Every structure is written in C-alpha cells, then in structure tokens.
mmCIF file of C-alpha atoms and ligand atoms in Angstrom:
data_model
loop_
_atom_site.group_PDB
_atom_site.id
_atom_site.type_symbol
_atom_site.label_atom_id
_atom_site.label_comp_id
_atom_site.label_asym_id
_atom_site.label_seq_id
_atom_site.Cartn_x
_atom_site.Cartn_y
_atom_site.Cartn_z
ATOM 1 C CA MET A 76 2.162 25.642 8.326
ATOM 2 C CA PRO A 77 1.204 22.625 10.623
ATOM 3 C CA GLU A 78 3.469 21.933 13.573
ATOM 4 C CA SER A 79 5.243 18.608 13.516
ATOM 5 C CA PRO A 80 3.452 16.380 15.858
ATOM 6 C CA ILE A 81 6.777 14.894 16.992
ATOM 7 C CA ARG A 82 8.604 17.786 17.358
ATOM 8 C CA LYS A 83 6.290 19.690 19.470
ATOM 9 C CA LEU A 84 6.932 17.000 22.494
ATOM 10 C CA VAL A 85 10.771 17.990 22.329
ATOM 11 C CA PRO A 86 10.613 20.746 25.047
ATOM 12 C CA TYR A 87 9.178 18.163 27.568
ATOM 13 C CA ALA A 88 11.818 15.663 26.590
ATOM 14 C CA GLU A 89 14.375 18.316 27.451
ATOM 15 C CA GLU A 90 12.898 18.857 30.401
ATOM 16 C CA ALA A 91 13.180 15.084 31.238
ATOM 17 C CA TYR A 92 16.693 15.264 30.552
ATOM 18 C CA LYS A 93 17.132 18.208 32.798
ATOM 19 C CA GLN A 94 15.587 16.163 35.575
ATOM 20 C CA GLY A 95 18.050 13.610 34.973
ATOM 21 C CA LYS A 96 15.969 11.050 33.375
ATOM 22 C CA THR A 97 16.951 8.664 30.693
ATOM 23 C CA VAL A 98 14.627 8.754 27.760
ATOM 24 C CA TYR A 99 14.311 6.006 25.148
ATOM 25 C CA HIS A 100 13.423 7.595 21.925
ATOM 26 C CA LEU A 101 10.673 5.286 20.413
ATOM 27 C CA ASN A 102 9.447 8.368 18.549
ATOM 28 C CA ILE A 103 11.973 9.308 15.789
ATOM 29 C CA GLY A 104 12.891 7.669 12.256
ATOM 30 C CA GLN A 105 16.672 8.389 12.585
ATOM 31 C CA PRO A 106 18.290 5.010 12.111
ATOM 32 C CA ASP A 107 21.232 4.045 14.548
ATOM 33 C CA ILE A 108 22.628 1.862 11.751
ATOM 34 C CA LYS A 109 25.998 2.778 10.622
ATOM 35 C CA THR A 110 26.515 4.507 7.239
ATOM 36 C CA PRO A 111 28.183 2.417 4.708
ATOM 37 C CA GLU A 112 32.226 3.268 4.814
ATOM 38 C CA ILE A 113 32.249 3.380 1.247
ATOM 39 C CA ALA A 114 30.217 6.346 1.158
ATOM 40 C CA LEU A 115 31.852 8.429 3.938
ATOM 41 C CA ASP A 116 35.208 7.461 2.520
ATOM 42 C CA ALA A 117 34.151 9.037 -1.062
ATOM 43 C CA VAL A 118 33.744 12.288 0.933
ATOM 44 C CA LYS A 119 36.925 12.224 2.810
ATOM 45 C CA HIS A 120 39.039 11.505 -0.361
ATOM 46 C CA HIS A 121 37.060 13.804 -2.722
ATOM 47 C CA GLY A 122 39.961 15.539 -4.493
ATOM 48 C CA LEU A 123 37.828 18.581 -5.242
ATOM 49 C CA ASP A 124 39.293 22.174 -5.868
ATOM 50 C CA ILE A 125 36.188 23.913 -5.637
ATOM 51 C CA LEU A 126 32.927 22.837 -4.223
ATOM 52 C CA ALA A 127 30.831 23.971 -6.791
ATOM 53 C CA TYR A 128 27.080 23.781 -7.869
ATOM 54 C CA SER A 129 26.107 20.576 -9.698
ATOM 55 C CA ARG A 130 23.642 20.423 -12.320
ATOM 56 C CA SER A 131 20.174 21.246 -11.197
ATOM 57 C CA GLU A 132 18.972 17.782 -11.926
ATOM 58 C CA GLY A 133 21.904 16.301 -10.120
ATOM 59 C CA SER A 134 25.192 15.004 -11.758
ATOM 60 C CA GLU A 135 24.719 13.004 -14.750
ATOM 61 C CA ASP A 136 27.044 10.192 -13.660
ATOM 62 C CA TYR A 137 25.328 9.878 -10.446
ATOM 63 C CA ARG A 138 22.003 9.760 -12.281
ATOM 64 C CA LYS A 139 23.272 7.261 -14.637
ATOM 65 C CA LYS A 140 24.144 5.042 -11.820
ATOM 66 C CA ILE A 141 20.812 5.511 -10.074
ATOM 67 C CA ALA A 142 19.107 4.245 -13.294
ATOM 68 C CA LEU A 143 21.281 1.199 -13.131
ATOM 69 C CA TYR A 144 20.178 0.430 -9.666
ATOM 70 C CA TYR A 145 16.331 0.798 -10.617
ATOM 71 C CA GLN A 146 17.141 -1.591 -13.573
ATOM 72 C CA LYS A 147 18.516 -3.993 -11.369
ATOM 73 C CA ASN A 148 15.219 -3.580 -9.317
ATOM 74 C CA ASN A 149 13.201 -4.137 -12.452
ATOM 75 C CA ILE A 150 12.229 -0.602 -12.763
ATOM 76 C CA ASN A 151 13.308 0.341 -16.403
ATOM 77 C CA VAL A 152 14.089 4.054 -16.248
ATOM 78 C CA SER A 153 16.979 6.219 -17.672
ATOM 79 C CA HIS A 154 18.830 9.115 -16.126
ATOM 80 C CA ASN A 155 16.548 11.330 -17.903
ATOM 81 C CA ASP A 156 13.706 10.177 -15.841
ATOM 82 C CA ILE A 157 15.363 11.200 -12.796
ATOM 83 C CA ILE A 158 15.903 14.579 -10.820
ATOM 84 C CA VAL A 159 18.184 14.603 -7.633
ATOM 85 C CA THR A 160 16.663 16.432 -4.809
ATOM 86 C CA THR A 161 17.382 17.667 -1.347
ATOM 87 C CA GLY A 162 15.971 14.579 0.288
ATOM 88 C CA GLY A 163 12.685 12.854 -0.579
ATOM 89 C CA SER A 164 10.922 15.858 1.114
ATOM 90 C CA GLU A 165 12.036 18.249 -1.763
ATOM 91 C CA ALA A 166 10.991 15.415 -4.333
ATOM 92 C CA LEU A 167 7.513 15.571 -2.732
ATOM 93 C CA LEU A 168 7.336 19.284 -2.957
ATOM 94 C CA PHE A 169 8.498 19.223 -6.581
ATOM 95 C CA ALA A 170 5.746 16.520 -7.220
ATOM 96 C CA PHE A 171 3.265 18.608 -5.792
ATOM 97 C CA GLY A 172 4.421 21.926 -7.262
ATOM 98 C CA SER A 173 4.559 20.369 -10.711
ATOM 99 C CA ILE A 174 1.240 18.602 -11.085
ATOM 100 C CA THR A 175 -1.022 20.885 -8.907
ATOM 101 C CA ASP A 176 -2.575 24.327 -8.708
ATOM 102 C CA PHE A 177 -3.524 26.018 -5.639
ATOM 103 C CA GLY A 178 -6.900 24.579 -4.177
ATOM 104 C CA ASP A 179 -6.406 21.033 -5.829
ATOM 105 C CA GLU A 180 -6.725 17.950 -4.037
ATOM 106 C CA VAL A 181 -4.634 14.884 -3.399
ATOM 107 C CA ILE A 182 -6.107 11.765 -1.886
ATOM 108 C CA ILE A 183 -4.069 9.837 0.680
ATOM 109 C CA PRO A 184 -4.679 6.896 2.770
ATOM 110 C CA GLU A 185 -4.368 7.756 6.465
ATOM 111 C CA PRO A 186 -2.454 7.339 8.962
ATOM 112 C CA PHE A 187 0.263 9.009 6.635
ATOM 113 C CA TYR A 188 3.658 10.584 7.012
ATOM 114 C CA ALA A 189 2.891 13.552 9.032
ATOM 115 C CA ASN A 190 5.124 15.882 6.771
ATOM 116 C CA TYR A 191 2.576 15.522 4.026
ATOM 117 C CA ASN A 192 0.381 17.850 5.827
ATOM 118 C CA GLY A 193 3.315 20.506 5.678
ATOM 119 C CA PHE A 194 3.950 20.049 2.043
ATOM 120 C CA SER A 195 0.513 20.196 0.856
ATOM 121 C CA THR A 196 -0.138 23.305 2.996
ATOM 122 C CA ALA A 197 3.074 24.693 1.330
ATOM 123 C CA SER A 198 1.724 23.856 -1.925
ATOM 124 C CA GLY A 199 -1.692 25.307 -1.446
ATOM 125 C CA LEU A 200 -3.257 21.840 -1.711
ATOM 126 C CA LYS A 201 -5.888 20.134 0.246
ATOM 127 C CA ILE A 202 -5.487 16.576 1.526
ATOM 128 C CA VAL A 203 -8.535 14.200 1.042
ATOM 129 C CA PRO A 204 -7.935 11.408 3.457
ATOM 130 C CA VAL A 205 -9.198 7.897 3.140
ATOM 131 C CA ILE A 206 -9.070 6.065 6.528
ATOM 132 C CA SER A 207 -7.079 2.765 6.497
ATOM 133 C CA LYS A 208 -7.766 0.623 9.736
ATOM 134 C CA ILE A 209 -5.560 -0.954 12.485
ATOM 135 C CA GLU A 210 -7.964 -4.010 12.299
ATOM 136 C CA ASN A 211 -7.107 -4.786 8.616
ATOM 137 C CA ASN A 212 -3.359 -3.968 9.461
ATOM 138 C CA PHE A 213 -3.691 -0.832 7.518
ATOM 139 C CA ALA A 214 -4.157 -2.565 4.071
ATOM 140 C CA LEU A 215 -5.310 -0.488 1.145
ATOM 141 C CA PRO A 216 -8.993 0.832 1.671
ATOM 142 C CA PRO A 217 -11.723 -0.421 -0.666
ATOM 143 C CA ILE A 218 -10.841 1.317 -3.912
ATOM 144 C CA GLU A 219 -14.617 2.572 -4.104
ATOM 145 C CA ASP A 220 -13.486 4.598 -1.050
ATOM 146 C CA PHE A 221 -11.060 6.372 -3.264
ATOM 147 C CA GLU A 222 -13.348 6.736 -6.163
ATOM 148 C CA ASN A 223 -16.145 8.360 -4.018
ATOM 149 C CA LEU A 224 -13.606 11.231 -3.156
ATOM 150 C CA ILE A 225 -12.675 12.094 -6.660
ATOM 151 C CA THR A 226 -13.683 15.492 -7.697
ATOM 152 C CA PRO A 227 -12.647 17.833 -10.578
ATOM 153 C CA LYS A 228 -9.849 19.132 -8.350
ATOM 154 C CA THR A 229 -8.275 15.807 -7.694
ATOM 155 C CA LYS A 230 -4.834 15.583 -9.310
ATOM 156 C CA ALA A 231 -3.337 12.541 -7.529
ATOM 157 C CA ILE A 232 -3.450 9.784 -5.205
ATOM 158 C CA LEU A 233 -0.368 9.476 -2.997
ATOM 159 C CA ILE A 234 0.674 6.356 -1.169
ATOM 160 C CA CYS A 235 3.743 5.466 0.991
ATOM 161 C CA ASN A 236 4.929 1.937 0.215
ATOM 162 C CA PRO A 237 6.093 0.353 2.480
ATOM 163 C CA GLY A 238 4.272 3.051 4.779
ATOM 164 C CA ASN A 239 5.293 5.225 7.511
ATOM 165 C CA PRO A 240 3.825 5.245 10.168
ATOM 166 C CA THR A 241 2.210 1.831 9.543
ATOM 167 C CA GLY A 242 4.845 -0.416 8.099
ATOM 168 C CA TYR A 243 2.220 -2.026 5.694
ATOM 169 C CA LEU A 244 3.509 -3.175 2.366
ATOM 170 C CA TYR A 245 1.032 -2.730 -0.517
ATOM 171 C CA SER A 246 0.663 -5.923 -2.564
ATOM 172 C CA LYS A 247 0.942 -6.116 -6.462
ATOM 173 C CA GLU A 248 -2.834 -6.603 -6.469
ATOM 174 C CA GLU A 249 -3.338 -3.382 -4.400
ATOM 175 C CA ILE A 250 -1.049 -1.378 -6.684
ATOM 176 C CA LYS A 251 -2.876 -2.444 -9.730
ATOM 177 C CA LYS A 252 -5.993 -1.564 -8.207
ATOM 178 C CA LEU A 253 -4.704 1.807 -7.750
ATOM 179 C CA ALA A 254 -3.251 1.925 -11.240
ATOM 180 C CA ALA A 255 -6.672 1.246 -12.782
ATOM 181 C CA ILE A 256 -8.338 3.936 -10.916
ATOM 182 C CA VAL A 257 -5.559 6.692 -11.651
ATOM 183 C CA LYS A 258 -5.916 5.689 -15.363
ATOM 184 C CA LYS A 259 -9.686 5.690 -15.545
ATOM 185 C CA HIS A 260 -9.786 9.276 -13.936
ATOM 186 C CA ASP A 261 -6.580 10.628 -15.648
ATOM 187 C CA LEU A 262 -4.858 11.280 -12.495
ATOM 188 C CA PHE A 263 -1.270 10.943 -11.062
ATOM 189 C CA LEU A 264 -0.159 8.198 -8.668
ATOM 190 C CA ILE A 265 2.499 9.186 -6.462
ATOM 191 C CA ALA A 266 4.247 6.588 -4.437
ATOM 192 C CA ASP A 267 6.652 7.434 -1.729
ATOM 193 C CA GLU A 268 8.953 4.449 -1.900
ATOM 194 C CA VAL A 269 11.734 5.723 0.460
ATOM 195 C CA TYR A 270 11.569 2.497 2.427
ATOM 196 C CA ARG A 271 11.602 0.290 -0.579
ATOM 197 C CA GLU A 272 14.594 -1.758 0.636
ATOM 198 C CA PHE A 273 13.133 -2.463 3.896
ATOM 199 C CA VAL A 274 10.716 -5.495 3.205
ATOM 200 C CA TYR A 275 10.306 -8.449 5.434
ATOM 201 C CA ASP A 276 9.182 -11.981 5.743
ATOM 202 C CA SER A 277 10.220 -12.935 2.265
ATOM 203 C CA LYS A 278 7.686 -10.414 0.771
ATOM 204 C CA VAL A 279 8.825 -8.455 -2.429
ATOM 205 C CA HIS A 280 8.195 -4.919 -2.861
ATOM 206 C CA TYR A 281 6.334 -4.153 -6.074
ATOM 207 C CA SER A 282 6.791 -0.381 -7.212
ATOM 208 C CA ILE A 283 4.257 1.558 -9.293
ATOM 209 C CA MET A 284 7.296 2.157 -11.671
ATOM 210 C CA GLN A 285 6.674 -1.560 -12.575
ATOM 211 C CA GLU A 286 3.345 -0.946 -13.870
ATOM 212 C CA ASP A 287 4.186 -0.451 -17.619
ATOM 213 C CA ASP A 288 0.395 1.013 -18.192
ATOM 214 C CA LEU A 289 1.349 3.713 -15.881
ATOM 215 C CA LYS A 290 3.981 5.242 -18.046
ATOM 216 C CA GLU A 291 2.466 8.950 -17.879
ATOM 217 C CA HIS A 292 0.944 8.579 -14.579
ATOM 218 C CA ALA A 293 3.537 7.440 -12.084
ATOM 219 C CA ILE A 294 5.631 9.565 -9.964
ATOM 220 C CA MET A 295 8.156 8.070 -7.673
ATOM 221 C CA VAL A 296 9.819 9.542 -4.592
ATOM 222 C CA ASP A 297 12.928 8.027 -3.248
ATOM 223 C CA SER A 298 15.847 8.826 -0.840
ATOM 224 C CA VAL A 299 18.997 7.699 0.441
ATOM 225 C CA SER A 300 18.267 8.817 4.173
ATOM 226 C CA LYS A 301 17.009 5.518 5.510
ATOM 227 C CA ARG A 302 18.396 2.927 2.685
ATOM 228 C CA TYR A 303 22.015 3.674 3.590
ATOM 229 C CA SER A 304 21.468 5.404 7.075
ATOM 230 C CA MET A 305 22.467 8.874 5.489
ATOM 231 C CA CYS A 306 19.563 11.189 6.713
ATOM 232 C CA GLY A 307 22.021 14.038 6.950
ATOM 233 C CA ALA A 308 23.315 13.801 3.301
ATOM 234 C CA ARG A 309 19.831 15.354 2.173
ATOM 235 C CA ILE A 310 19.565 13.561 -0.984
ATOM 236 C CA GLY A 311 16.449 11.965 -2.718
ATOM 237 C CA TYR A 312 15.156 11.583 -6.110
ATOM 238 C CA LEU A 313 11.880 12.354 -8.176
ATOM 239 C CA VAL A 314 11.540 9.614 -10.832
ATOM 240 C CA THR A 315 8.970 9.719 -13.518
ATOM 241 C CA ARG A 316 8.726 8.808 -17.181
ATOM 242 C CA ASN A 317 6.449 11.625 -17.900
ATOM 243 C CA LYS A 318 8.528 14.174 -19.603
ATOM 244 C CA ASP A 319 6.129 17.207 -19.001
ATOM 245 C CA VAL A 320 6.498 16.296 -15.165
ATOM 246 C CA ILE A 321 10.601 16.058 -15.597
ATOM 247 C CA LYS A 322 10.321 19.396 -17.480
ATOM 248 C CA THR A 323 8.193 21.290 -14.979
ATOM 249 C CA ALA A 324 10.035 19.899 -11.887
ATOM 250 C CA LEU A 325 13.230 20.916 -13.364
ATOM 251 C CA LYS A 326 12.126 24.456 -13.178
ATOM 252 C CA PHE A 327 11.653 24.006 -9.419
ATOM 253 C CA ALA A 328 15.142 22.382 -9.264
ATOM 254 C CA GLN A 329 16.589 25.371 -11.384
ATOM 255 C CA ALA A 330 15.065 27.767 -8.836
ATOM 256 C CA ARG A 331 17.110 26.226 -5.932
ATOM 257 C CA LEU A 332 19.999 25.924 -8.153
ATOM 258 C CA SER A 333 21.566 22.369 -7.063
ATOM 259 C CA PRO A 334 21.302 19.537 -4.810
ATOM 260 C CA PRO A 335 24.194 19.225 -2.631
ATOM 261 C CA THR A 336 27.434 18.299 -4.155
ATOM 262 C CA PHE A 337 29.218 16.499 -1.179
ATOM 263 C CA ALA A 338 26.195 14.542 -0.529
ATOM 264 C CA GLN A 339 25.993 13.647 -4.340
ATOM 265 C CA ILE A 340 29.527 12.121 -4.138
ATOM 266 C CA ALA A 341 28.832 10.423 -0.822
ATOM 267 C CA SER A 342 25.431 8.997 -2.263
ATOM 268 C CA GLU A 343 27.086 7.961 -5.521
ATOM 269 C CA ALA A 344 29.548 5.827 -3.694
ATOM 270 C CA ALA A 345 26.668 4.524 -1.527
ATOM 271 C CA LEU A 346 25.283 2.910 -4.757
ATOM 272 C CA ASP A 347 28.145 0.428 -4.478
ATOM 273 C CA THR A 348 27.468 -0.824 -1.004
ATOM 274 C CA PRO A 349 27.510 -4.489 -1.045
ATOM 275 C CA GLN A 350 24.384 -6.746 -0.537
ATOM 276 C CA SER A 351 25.588 -8.172 2.659
ATOM 277 C CA TYR A 352 25.318 -4.708 4.258
ATOM 278 C CA PHE A 353 21.425 -4.703 3.497
ATOM 279 C CA ASP A 354 21.184 -8.418 4.550
ATOM 280 C CA GLU A 355 22.449 -7.688 7.848
ATOM 281 C CA VAL A 356 20.379 -4.534 8.379
ATOM 282 C CA ILE A 357 17.224 -6.449 7.185
ATOM 283 C CA GLU A 358 18.041 -9.120 9.666
ATOM 284 C CA GLU A 359 18.455 -6.749 12.402
ATOM 285 C CA TYR A 360 15.295 -4.830 11.642
ATOM 286 C CA VAL A 361 13.277 -8.310 11.428
ATOM 287 C CA ASP A 362 14.758 -9.207 14.806
ATOM 288 C CA ARG A 363 13.724 -5.829 16.355
ATOM 289 C CA ARG A 364 10.294 -5.831 14.933
ATOM 290 C CA ASN A 365 9.688 -9.362 16.322
ATOM 291 C CA THR A 366 11.004 -8.164 19.501
ATOM 292 C CA LEU A 367 8.822 -5.242 19.489
ATOM 293 C CA MET A 368 5.645 -7.142 18.507
ATOM 294 C CA SER A 369 6.084 -10.010 21.246
ATOM 295 C CA GLU A 370 6.843 -7.477 23.966
ATOM 296 C CA LEU A 371 3.842 -5.234 23.103
ATOM 297 C CA LYS A 372 1.375 -8.135 23.200
ATOM 298 C CA LYS A 373 2.510 -8.875 26.801
ATOM 299 C CA ILE A 374 0.587 -5.425 27.574
ATOM 300 C CA GLU A 375 -3.007 -6.002 28.344
ATOM 301 C CA GLY A 376 -5.332 -3.861 25.976
ATOM 302 C CA VAL A 377 -2.641 -3.052 23.379
ATOM 303 C CA LYS A 378 -3.432 -3.481 19.915
ATOM 304 C CA VAL A 379 -0.719 -3.418 17.040
ATOM 305 C CA GLY A 380 -0.670 -3.767 13.502
ATOM 306 C CA LYS A 381 2.276 -6.169 12.232
ATOM 307 C CA PRO A 382 4.486 -4.228 9.973
ATOM 308 C CA SER A 383 5.900 -5.963 6.806
ATOM 309 C CA GLY A 384 8.101 -2.981 6.051
ATOM 310 C CA ALA A 385 9.673 0.082 6.996
ATOM 311 C CA PHE A 386 10.716 0.289 10.720
ATOM 312 C CA TYR A 387 7.546 1.833 12.326
ATOM 313 C CA CYS A 388 4.281 0.458 13.744
ATOM 314 C CA ILE A 389 1.077 1.773 15.073
ATOM 315 C CA ALA A 390 -0.010 0.525 18.522
ATOM 316 C CA GLU A 391 -3.460 1.238 20.152
ATOM 317 C CA LEU A 392 -3.345 1.814 23.645
ATOM 318 C CA PRO A 393 -5.959 1.412 26.403
ATOM 319 C CA ILE A 394 -6.151 5.454 26.997
ATOM 320 C CA LYS A 395 -8.191 8.404 25.977
ATOM 321 C CA SER A 396 -5.562 10.622 24.614
ATOM 322 C CA ALA A 397 -1.814 9.596 23.357
ATOM 323 C CA ASP A 398 -1.159 13.184 23.190
ATOM 324 C CA ASN A 399 -1.735 13.784 27.042
ATOM 325 C CA PHE A 400 -0.126 10.332 27.580
ATOM 326 C CA ALA A 401 3.038 10.983 25.796
ATOM 327 C CA GLN A 402 3.535 14.511 27.607
ATOM 328 C CA TRP A 403 2.897 12.773 30.886
ATOM 329 C CA LEU A 404 5.517 10.079 30.189
ATOM 330 C CA LEU A 405 8.234 12.884 29.872
ATOM 331 C CA GLU A 406 6.881 15.525 32.575
ATOM 332 C CA LYS A 407 5.493 13.400 35.334
ATOM 333 C CA PHE A 408 6.557 9.598 35.006
ATOM 334 C CA ASP A 409 9.721 7.834 35.570
ATOM 335 C CA PHE A 410 10.605 4.038 36.087
ATOM 336 C CA ASP A 411 13.887 3.821 37.994
ATOM 337 C CA ASN A 412 14.660 7.230 36.530
ATOM 338 C CA GLU A 413 13.883 6.190 33.014
ATOM 339 C CA THR A 414 11.024 6.977 30.680
ATOM 340 C CA VAL A 415 10.098 6.790 27.093
ATOM 341 C CA MET A 416 9.140 9.222 24.037
ATOM 342 C CA ILE A 417 6.423 8.202 22.024
ATOM 343 C CA ALA A 418 4.796 9.862 18.918
ATOM 344 C CA PRO A 419 0.973 10.220 19.287
ATOM 345 C CA ALA A 420 -0.530 9.273 16.186
ATOM 346 C CA ALA A 421 -3.329 11.681 15.626
ATOM 347 C CA GLY A 422 -0.735 13.869 13.825
ATOM 348 C CA PHE A 423 -0.721 11.189 11.327
ATOM 349 C CA TYR A 424 -4.336 11.530 10.308
ATOM 350 C CA SER A 425 -5.883 14.408 8.673
ATOM 351 C CA THR A 426 -9.417 13.203 9.755
ATOM 352 C CA PRO A 427 -10.082 15.076 13.260
ATOM 353 C CA ASN A 428 -10.492 12.737 16.252
ATOM 354 C CA VAL A 429 -9.110 9.620 14.819
ATOM 355 C CA GLY A 430 -6.312 7.599 16.065
ATOM 356 C CA LEU A 431 -6.514 9.680 19.439
ATOM 357 C CA ASN A 432 -5.347 6.567 21.483
ATOM 358 C CA GLN A 433 -2.781 5.204 18.910
ATOM 359 C CA ILE A 434 0.855 6.005 18.999
ATOM 360 C CA ARG A 435 3.537 5.270 16.330
ATOM 361 C CA ILE A 436 6.668 3.426 17.672
ATOM 362 C CA ALA A 437 9.902 3.521 15.538
ATOM 363 C CA TYR A 438 12.034 0.540 16.228
ATOM 364 C CA VAL A 439 15.440 2.230 15.428
ATOM 365 C CA LEU A 440 16.898 1.162 18.863
ATOM 366 C CA LYS A 441 18.744 -1.702 19.810
ATOM 367 C CA LYS A 442 16.837 -4.957 20.885
ATOM 368 C CA GLU A 443 17.768 -4.598 24.633
ATOM 369 C CA SER A 444 16.641 -0.979 24.608
ATOM 370 C CA LEU A 445 13.373 -1.812 22.911
ATOM 371 C CA ILE A 446 12.521 -4.570 25.490
ATOM 372 C CA ARG A 447 13.335 -1.937 28.309
ATOM 373 C CA ALA A 448 11.496 0.776 26.495
ATOM 374 C CA VAL A 449 8.257 -1.423 26.202
ATOM 375 C CA ALA A 450 8.743 -2.416 29.994
ATOM 376 C CA ILE A 451 8.647 1.139 30.950
ATOM 377 C CA LEU A 452 5.695 1.618 28.730
ATOM 378 C CA LYS A 453 3.770 -1.074 30.548
ATOM 379 C CA GLU A 454 4.610 0.168 34.119
ATOM 380 C CA ALA A 455 3.460 3.636 32.800
ATOM 381 C CA LEU A 456 0.063 2.383 31.604
ATOM 382 C CA LYS A 457 -0.566 0.706 35.081
ATOM 383 C CA VAL A 458 -0.532 3.779 36.742
ATOM 384 C CA TYR A 459 -1.626 6.440 34.141
ATOM 385 C CA LYS A 460 -5.129 7.977 34.764
ATOM 386 C CA ASP A 461 -6.537 9.724 31.582
HETATM 387 C C1 PLP B 1034 7.862 8.277 4.253
HETATM 388 C C2 PLP B 1034 8.957 9.351 4.208
HETATM 389 N N1 PLP B 1034 8.883 9.991 3.140
HETATM 390 C C3 PLP B 1034 9.861 11.007 3.106
HETATM 391 C C4 PLP B 1034 10.563 11.301 4.202
HETATM 392 C C5 PLP B 1034 11.687 12.401 3.807
HETATM 393 O O1 PLP B 1034 12.948 11.904 3.800
HETATM 394 P P1 PLP B 1034 14.406 12.754 3.456
HETATM 395 O O2 PLP B 1034 13.806 14.097 2.921
HETATM 396 O O3 PLP B 1034 15.304 12.620 4.648
HETATM 397 O O4 PLP B 1034 14.726 11.930 2.210
HETATM 398 C C6 PLP B 1034 10.555 10.478 5.233
HETATM 399 C C7 PLP B 1034 11.499 10.820 6.396
HETATM 400 O O5 PLP B 1034 11.420 10.204 7.570
HETATM 401 C C8 PLP B 1034 9.618 9.573 5.329
HETATM 402 O O6 PLP B 1034 9.480 8.887 6.400
#
C-alpha cells in the first residue's frame, strides 16, 4: 500500500511542536467550519435503546431523504439507486470492487486525490494517468489523450469534480465529452463529487448524473464529510442508476454489515441544514481563496492555478523539490518561531517526476492565518537553498 504523501510529514510536524514552534497547517483537508447544530442535536437527542446495525445499504428513511436532496439538485434518482457507505472513501472502494477485476485499468486525470492510489492498490487496479496542466488551470486534457490510453483492460474513467487538489470545476461541455467517450467504449464514468456544494464565482456544478444518456455508465461518489463539516461522521454514498452495480456493491456493503448508525442519524438531520449555512460557508471560502491567491501572487516565481471549487489549489514554487522543502520548513526553519506545513504535490501524480516543485494548499484556515502562513512561506523561500 502506498504511504499517504501528506501523513508522512507528520513526524516532522511533531518535532516542530516539540521545538515550541507554531505550525500553520496548509496541508490538510479538515475544514474549521462548525458542523450544523441540527446534526449534532439529532445525536444528542437520539432516543435509542439499542445502538443496532442499520440495513447494509443504509436506513431507508435516510436514503429517501438523500434522493430528495438530489432531486432538488436536478439529479433524478430514487433511494434504490443509493448505498450509504462509511465515507466517500468506502464508496470509491465499492465502486472499484464492483466494476473491475484484478489487473484492470482506470484512467484518471492527474494530479488527483492521493488516496485513489491506495484504493486502486487495494482493489488490484492500475491507475493510468492523463496529465492536466497548471498552465491550463488543470482543465480537462484533450479527449484524444484519454482515448489513446484505452485498452481492453480499461474499465472506467474517474474524475473528481470539483477537484482535489486542483480546485478545478469541469464545465458541462467537458462532462459531455467524457460522457461521449465512455459510451463509445462502453466504460464507466465515476465522478467523485464530494465537493459538489463548494462552487464559486456564480459557476454551476454539472453532475455526471444529469447526463441522461449515461444512465448505465455513471457512478457518483458523494460524502457528508466536507459538505456539513462532518468528516468524523464517516458517511458517504455510492449513487448509480445501474442496477447491476447496485446489486454488486450491496454485496460489499453486506460484508461490512452496516454503515454507522449514529452517523446516519446525524447525516439525515444535516439534510435539513438551511441554505443560509451554505451561503455563509461559500462566502467564507471565496474570501479565503481570494486572499490566498492575492498573497501568493506577491511572491516572486510562484505560479498558481485559480480554483473555482473545493478548497484547495496547486502552487508551483521556485524550488526543485517540494518534498525536501516541506521537510526543511518543519525541521530547520522558523520565522518568529512559526512555520508552515505544506503538502508536496508529487504524491498527487502517479507519473514519476511530475509536479516535483508543486505543493497543494488547503484554504481551511481563517483569513488572518492564511495571510500569516503565506508571509512565512515567502520568508522561507528567500533563504531556502535546494
Ligand atoms: C476528493 C475526495 N474524495 C473522497 C474523499 C474521502 O472523504 P470521506 O471518506 O471522508 O467521505 C476526500 C477526503 O478528503 C476527498 O478529498
């Protein structure tokens, strides 16, 4: 199993704490936004006598409410098209397990969410990457690049929309291009839409589930983790209108018995979160993104892709190895006893030696902390020697 490219730096961060340094975490995807009270209250007042297993596919009431949420978002699915999973992570594992055999291939635009490496290794799959470029803001690579990589072993194309780590939001036209190619070659299109709610600049998220033509070919992965700042609930869903995929995924779900019961109670209640909560959260992220972009632009030699969604961006630094730089920041550097922890982007690529001078920044810190963190980064780059 591949090591998480982010977590491998944790011992160095611990060393920095021991040295009494303050560390600004630009490396993690844990939002600092409050979980909706309505979700926490539902667990506080649960009224259960037995904390029992739920159905393997998740409670029926909850799935019916999820289907209503999707219908409001122009995605026409029923509760029978949904399996509740232990986070989006498990939905990805179920999707891979359900549609592939050992040795099959999945094409993924890179940079991609690093754990796709782990999920594909665990499922005995090979990831076939298609490089997307910072110069194009990580837009969808030409569709011919995908087509050239399709072999008899290819089972799916996987996208993350909006993207972690790029923040790129695929347009309706890009989704349509992908839809056409998966239909032509009879593949699945898996879309990880866990950041679907985080879309900025009046742009609109277009889901693969809105493509009527893709009925049998589309599998969506979703999660409550970021939407309601409920990462610890461990609830996600696999959504597809393909009955065979649901039938197979259910066998995986049965093997692990049930998604967590308390977390389903919290997540069901979270569906009643008022729109004002999301409006405020989006406003906050837009403000943070704008701050981060303008602060990064003040550093000479830094190139950055502008995100339209999620809460990450990739920045290219005037250095050779972001891996070495990230370790050095924690081990050797401080600016008034403060430093930053960054995620080297190489771990988000599967092509070797690509993105070596790039980092992923998560803007899950308050605006003042972001300004300070980028100022520290700027000072560090002044003195750092590769
Ligand atoms: C793109 C993406 N997909 C899936 C996940 C998995 O999230 P969870 O298992 O908490 O739902 C994450 C978590 O950071 C993510 O960033």
